[in-house]
XYZ file of C-alpha atoms in Angstrom:
301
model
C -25.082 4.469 10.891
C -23.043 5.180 7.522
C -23.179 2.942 4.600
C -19.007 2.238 5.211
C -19.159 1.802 9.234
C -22.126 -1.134 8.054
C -20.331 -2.572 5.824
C -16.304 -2.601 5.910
C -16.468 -6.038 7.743
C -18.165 -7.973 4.386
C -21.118 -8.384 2.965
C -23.221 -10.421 0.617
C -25.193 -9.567 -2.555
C -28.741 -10.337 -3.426
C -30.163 -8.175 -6.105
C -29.136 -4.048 -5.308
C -29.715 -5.015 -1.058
C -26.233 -6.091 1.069
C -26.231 -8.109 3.962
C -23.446 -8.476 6.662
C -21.607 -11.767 6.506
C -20.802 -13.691 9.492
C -17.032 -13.444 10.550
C -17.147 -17.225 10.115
C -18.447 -16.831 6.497
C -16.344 -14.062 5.170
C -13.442 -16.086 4.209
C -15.209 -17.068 1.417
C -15.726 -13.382 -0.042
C -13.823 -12.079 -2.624
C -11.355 -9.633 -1.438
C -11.253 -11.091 2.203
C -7.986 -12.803 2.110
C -5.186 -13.456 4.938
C -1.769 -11.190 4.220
C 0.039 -14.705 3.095
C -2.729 -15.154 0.207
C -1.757 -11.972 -0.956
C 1.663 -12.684 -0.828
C 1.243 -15.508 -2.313
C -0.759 -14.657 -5.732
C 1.484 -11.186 -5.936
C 4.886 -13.708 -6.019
C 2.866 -16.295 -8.581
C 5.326 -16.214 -12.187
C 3.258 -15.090 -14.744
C 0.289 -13.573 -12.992
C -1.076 -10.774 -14.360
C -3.638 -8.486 -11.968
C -6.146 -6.039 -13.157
C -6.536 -2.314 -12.329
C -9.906 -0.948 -11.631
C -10.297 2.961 -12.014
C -12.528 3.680 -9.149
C -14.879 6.388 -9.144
C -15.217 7.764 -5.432
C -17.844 10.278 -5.852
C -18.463 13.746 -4.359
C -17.494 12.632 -0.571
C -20.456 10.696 0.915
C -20.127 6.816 0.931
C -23.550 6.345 0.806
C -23.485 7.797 -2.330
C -20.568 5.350 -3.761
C -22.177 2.586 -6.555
C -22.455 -1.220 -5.685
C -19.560 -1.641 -8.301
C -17.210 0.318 -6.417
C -18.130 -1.348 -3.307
C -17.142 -4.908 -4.807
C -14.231 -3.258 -6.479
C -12.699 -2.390 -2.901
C -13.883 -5.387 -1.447
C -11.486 -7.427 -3.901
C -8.672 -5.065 -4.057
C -4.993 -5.785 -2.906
C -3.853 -2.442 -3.554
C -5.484 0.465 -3.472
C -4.008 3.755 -5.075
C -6.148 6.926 -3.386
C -6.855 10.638 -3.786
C -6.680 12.998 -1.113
C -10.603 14.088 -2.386
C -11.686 10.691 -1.418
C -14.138 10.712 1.319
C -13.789 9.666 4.962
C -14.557 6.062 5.367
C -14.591 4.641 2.138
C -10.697 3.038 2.391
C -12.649 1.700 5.463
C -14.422 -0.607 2.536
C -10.928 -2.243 1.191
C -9.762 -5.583 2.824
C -7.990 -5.063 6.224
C -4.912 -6.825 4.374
C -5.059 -4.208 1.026
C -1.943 -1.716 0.674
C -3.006 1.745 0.782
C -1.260 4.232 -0.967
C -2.111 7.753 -1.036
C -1.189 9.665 -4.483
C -2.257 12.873 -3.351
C -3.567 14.051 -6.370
C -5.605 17.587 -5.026
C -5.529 21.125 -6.786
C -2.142 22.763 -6.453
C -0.935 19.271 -3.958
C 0.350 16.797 -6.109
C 2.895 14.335 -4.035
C 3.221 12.132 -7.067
C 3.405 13.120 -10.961
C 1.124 11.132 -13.199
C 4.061 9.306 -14.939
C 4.921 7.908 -11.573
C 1.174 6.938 -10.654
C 0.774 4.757 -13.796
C 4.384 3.117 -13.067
C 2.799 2.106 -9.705
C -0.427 1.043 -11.062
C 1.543 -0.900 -13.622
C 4.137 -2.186 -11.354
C 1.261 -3.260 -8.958
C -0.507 -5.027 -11.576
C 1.801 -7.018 -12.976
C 2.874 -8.277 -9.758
C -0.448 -10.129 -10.040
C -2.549 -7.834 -7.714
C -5.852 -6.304 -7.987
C -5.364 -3.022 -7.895
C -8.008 -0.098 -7.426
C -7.032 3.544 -8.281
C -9.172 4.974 -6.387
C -10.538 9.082 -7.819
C -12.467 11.378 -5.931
C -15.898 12.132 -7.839
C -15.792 10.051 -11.757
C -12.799 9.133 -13.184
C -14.009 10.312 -16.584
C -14.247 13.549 -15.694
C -10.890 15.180 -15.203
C -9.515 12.441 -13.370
C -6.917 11.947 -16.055
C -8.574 8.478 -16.474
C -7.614 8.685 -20.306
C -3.793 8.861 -19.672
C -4.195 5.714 -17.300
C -6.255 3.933 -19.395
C -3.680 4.391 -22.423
C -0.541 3.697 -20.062
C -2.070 0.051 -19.320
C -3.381 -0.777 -22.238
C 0.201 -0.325 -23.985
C 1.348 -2.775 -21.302
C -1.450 -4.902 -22.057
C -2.778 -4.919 -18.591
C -6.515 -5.477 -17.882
C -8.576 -2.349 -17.089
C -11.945 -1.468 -16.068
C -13.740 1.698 -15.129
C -16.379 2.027 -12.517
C -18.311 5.162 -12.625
C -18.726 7.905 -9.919
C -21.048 10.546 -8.687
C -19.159 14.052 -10.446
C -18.906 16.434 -8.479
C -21.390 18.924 -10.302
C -24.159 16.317 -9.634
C -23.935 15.386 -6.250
C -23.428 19.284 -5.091
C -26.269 20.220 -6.917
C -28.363 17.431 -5.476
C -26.872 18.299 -2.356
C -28.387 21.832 -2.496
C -31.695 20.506 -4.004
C -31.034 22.188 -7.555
C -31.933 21.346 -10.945
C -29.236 22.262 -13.098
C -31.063 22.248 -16.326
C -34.913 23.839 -16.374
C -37.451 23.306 -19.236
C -37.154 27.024 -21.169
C -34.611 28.405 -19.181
C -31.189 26.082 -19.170
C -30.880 23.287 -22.068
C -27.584 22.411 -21.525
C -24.578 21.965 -18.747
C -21.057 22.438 -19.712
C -17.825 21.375 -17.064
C -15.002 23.391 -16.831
C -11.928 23.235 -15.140
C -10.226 26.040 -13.464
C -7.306 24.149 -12.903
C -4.493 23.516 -15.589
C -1.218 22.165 -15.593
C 1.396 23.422 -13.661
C 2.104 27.213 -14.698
C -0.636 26.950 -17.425
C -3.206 30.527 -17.239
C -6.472 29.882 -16.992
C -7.658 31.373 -19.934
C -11.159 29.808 -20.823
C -12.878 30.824 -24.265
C -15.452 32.981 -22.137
C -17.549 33.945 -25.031
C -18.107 30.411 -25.861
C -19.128 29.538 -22.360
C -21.308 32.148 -21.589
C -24.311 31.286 -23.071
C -27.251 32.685 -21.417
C -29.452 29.584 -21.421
C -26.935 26.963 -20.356
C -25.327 25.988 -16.446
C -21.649 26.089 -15.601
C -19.839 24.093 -13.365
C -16.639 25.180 -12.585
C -14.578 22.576 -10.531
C -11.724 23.845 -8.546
C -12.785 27.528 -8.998
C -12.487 29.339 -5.446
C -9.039 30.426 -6.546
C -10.273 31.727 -9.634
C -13.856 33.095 -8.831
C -12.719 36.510 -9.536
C -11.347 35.570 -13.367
C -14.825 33.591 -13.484
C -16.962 36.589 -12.432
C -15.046 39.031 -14.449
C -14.920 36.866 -18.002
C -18.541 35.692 -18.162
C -19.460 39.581 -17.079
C -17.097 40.421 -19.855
C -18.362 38.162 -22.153
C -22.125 39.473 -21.825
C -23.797 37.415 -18.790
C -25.653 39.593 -16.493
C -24.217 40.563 -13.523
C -26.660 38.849 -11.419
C -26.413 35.831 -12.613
C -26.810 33.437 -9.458
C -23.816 31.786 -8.348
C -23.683 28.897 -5.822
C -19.799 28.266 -4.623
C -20.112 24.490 -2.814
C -17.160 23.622 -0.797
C -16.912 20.272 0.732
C -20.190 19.136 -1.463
C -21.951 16.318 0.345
C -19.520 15.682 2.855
C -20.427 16.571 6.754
C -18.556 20.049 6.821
C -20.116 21.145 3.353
C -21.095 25.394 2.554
C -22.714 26.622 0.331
C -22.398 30.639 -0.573
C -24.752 32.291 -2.695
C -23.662 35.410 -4.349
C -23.740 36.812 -8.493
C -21.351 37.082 -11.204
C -20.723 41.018 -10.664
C -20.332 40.520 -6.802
C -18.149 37.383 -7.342
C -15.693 38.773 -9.985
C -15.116 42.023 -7.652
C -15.054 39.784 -4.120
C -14.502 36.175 -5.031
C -15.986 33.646 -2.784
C -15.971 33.248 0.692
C -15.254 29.355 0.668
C -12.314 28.496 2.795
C -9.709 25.988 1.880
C -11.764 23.323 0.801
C -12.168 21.967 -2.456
C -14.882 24.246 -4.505
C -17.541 23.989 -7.067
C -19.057 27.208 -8.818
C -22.669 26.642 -10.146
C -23.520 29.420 -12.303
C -26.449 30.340 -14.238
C -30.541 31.111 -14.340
C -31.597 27.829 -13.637
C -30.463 28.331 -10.072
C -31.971 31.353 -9.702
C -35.450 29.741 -8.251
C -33.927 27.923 -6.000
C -32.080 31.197 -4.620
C -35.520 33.090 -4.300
C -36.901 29.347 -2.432
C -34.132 29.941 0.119
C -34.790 33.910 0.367
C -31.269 34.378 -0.308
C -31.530 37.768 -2.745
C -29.045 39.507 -0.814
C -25.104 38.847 -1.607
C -23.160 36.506 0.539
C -24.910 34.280 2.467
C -23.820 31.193 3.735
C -25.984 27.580 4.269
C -24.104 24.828 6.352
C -25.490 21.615 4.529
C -28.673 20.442 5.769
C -30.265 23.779 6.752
């Protein structure tokens, strides 16, 4: 049974282990309030709430931190991604407002200046409100702008941490992304900018032959990526995992190199994508006997 389906009906704390609650008991936990409680403390004069940038992680519940859990637990509002996993709004408060921002590459239903008005608005109603981001906030979650929209309001904020992307699709696929002699550092790059923006990385900067890329939201631009970092000097087999869906149920992974990627992109469909690139993956190609170009692993095989 998933960590969520456990879970979403209360819990208790003792050390890092969570115990269901009684129905009987659960009153008593924060976050488990009746609709007129909520109405109540939103409707209170003066009452500030708090907003709580929520890190989601890569998909998985199981993966989500003890923080976050408590987070949704307490929250009246929660303000959610469209990368947000299945079955972790299933860990908010039956009473909690749910309202889904849309923020995904290219699907934006809301602007950012009208997300922090609702976090703001929310807020100083007197809620708790969660803002809920797929993967860490921290990284490009556009936690910064939030952080400085609510602090000029002086409304409390906090940030809970979350499994990036990069990290839990590269545990997923049981790689290293640094390797002693071979890959000292890891550098994140997005491959999505603002609206009409070119993605135009510095690609002799970022191809450094004894470092690991991440690219997040690079199936559209695999070819550019393949291309540049060619361009720029990296060999053109370089290994390349593309991870679609990382660590959720319907995840792929396709192996293939820089050359082959920059003249046949990925084969990902329209799920959201991670590129890995670089020689510290390249053991864990060999492991999987996956020399030749364009094969595909469902997660778990």
């Amino acid at each position: 049974m998933r960590f969520s389906a456990k879970w979403r009906n209360g819990f208790g704390l003792f050390g890092f282990r969570l115990f269901p609650l009684p129905p009987g008991e659960r009153a008593g936990v924060r976050g488990m309030r009746r609709g007129s409680d909520v109405a109540a403390r939103a409707s209170s004069p003066g009452g500030v709430g708090s907003v709580t940038l929520v890190g989601a992680g890569p998909g998985d519940p199981d993966l989500l931190t003890v923080a976050a859990v408590k987070a949704l637990a307490a929250a009246d509002v929660v303000l959610f991604d469209h990368l947000v996993g299945d079955g972790i709004l299933d860990l908010a408060p039956p009473t909690a407002e749910r309202i889904c921002v849309g923020k995904r590459s290219g699907r934006h239903s809301l602007p950012q200046e009208q997300i922090n008005t609702l976090m703001s608005q929310q807020a100083l109603l007197g809620r708790r409100v969660v803002r809920l981001k797929g993967g860490d906030p921290m990284i490009f979650g556009r936690a910064g702008e939030e952080i400085d929209h609510l602090d000029a309001l002086g409304i409390p904020v906090r940030v809970i941490p979350g499994i990036t992307a990069a990290l839990g699709c590269a545990a997923s696929a049981g790689l290293s992304l640094t390797k002693r002699g071979v890959s000292r550092a890891v550098t994140f790059v997005t491959a999505h900018g603002r609206d009409g923006e070119r993605f135009e990385p510095d690609w002799a900067r970022l191809a450094d032959p004894q470092g690991t890329l991440a690219i997040y939201m690079g199936r559209e631009q695999a070819r550019a990526v393949g291309a540049g970092l060619t361009g720029a000097g990296l060999p053109a087999d370089t290994p390349v995992l593309a991870v679609e869906n990382g660590c959720r149920p319907d995840e792929r992974r396709f192996w293939t190199t820089l050359g082959a990627m920059a003249a046949d992109g990925v084969a990902a469909g329209k799920g959201p994508t991670l590129l890995l690139i670089g020689e510290a993956l390249r053991a864990r190609e060999a492991a999987n006997d996956l020399a030749g170009v364009g094969a595909v692993m469902m997660a778990g095989e």
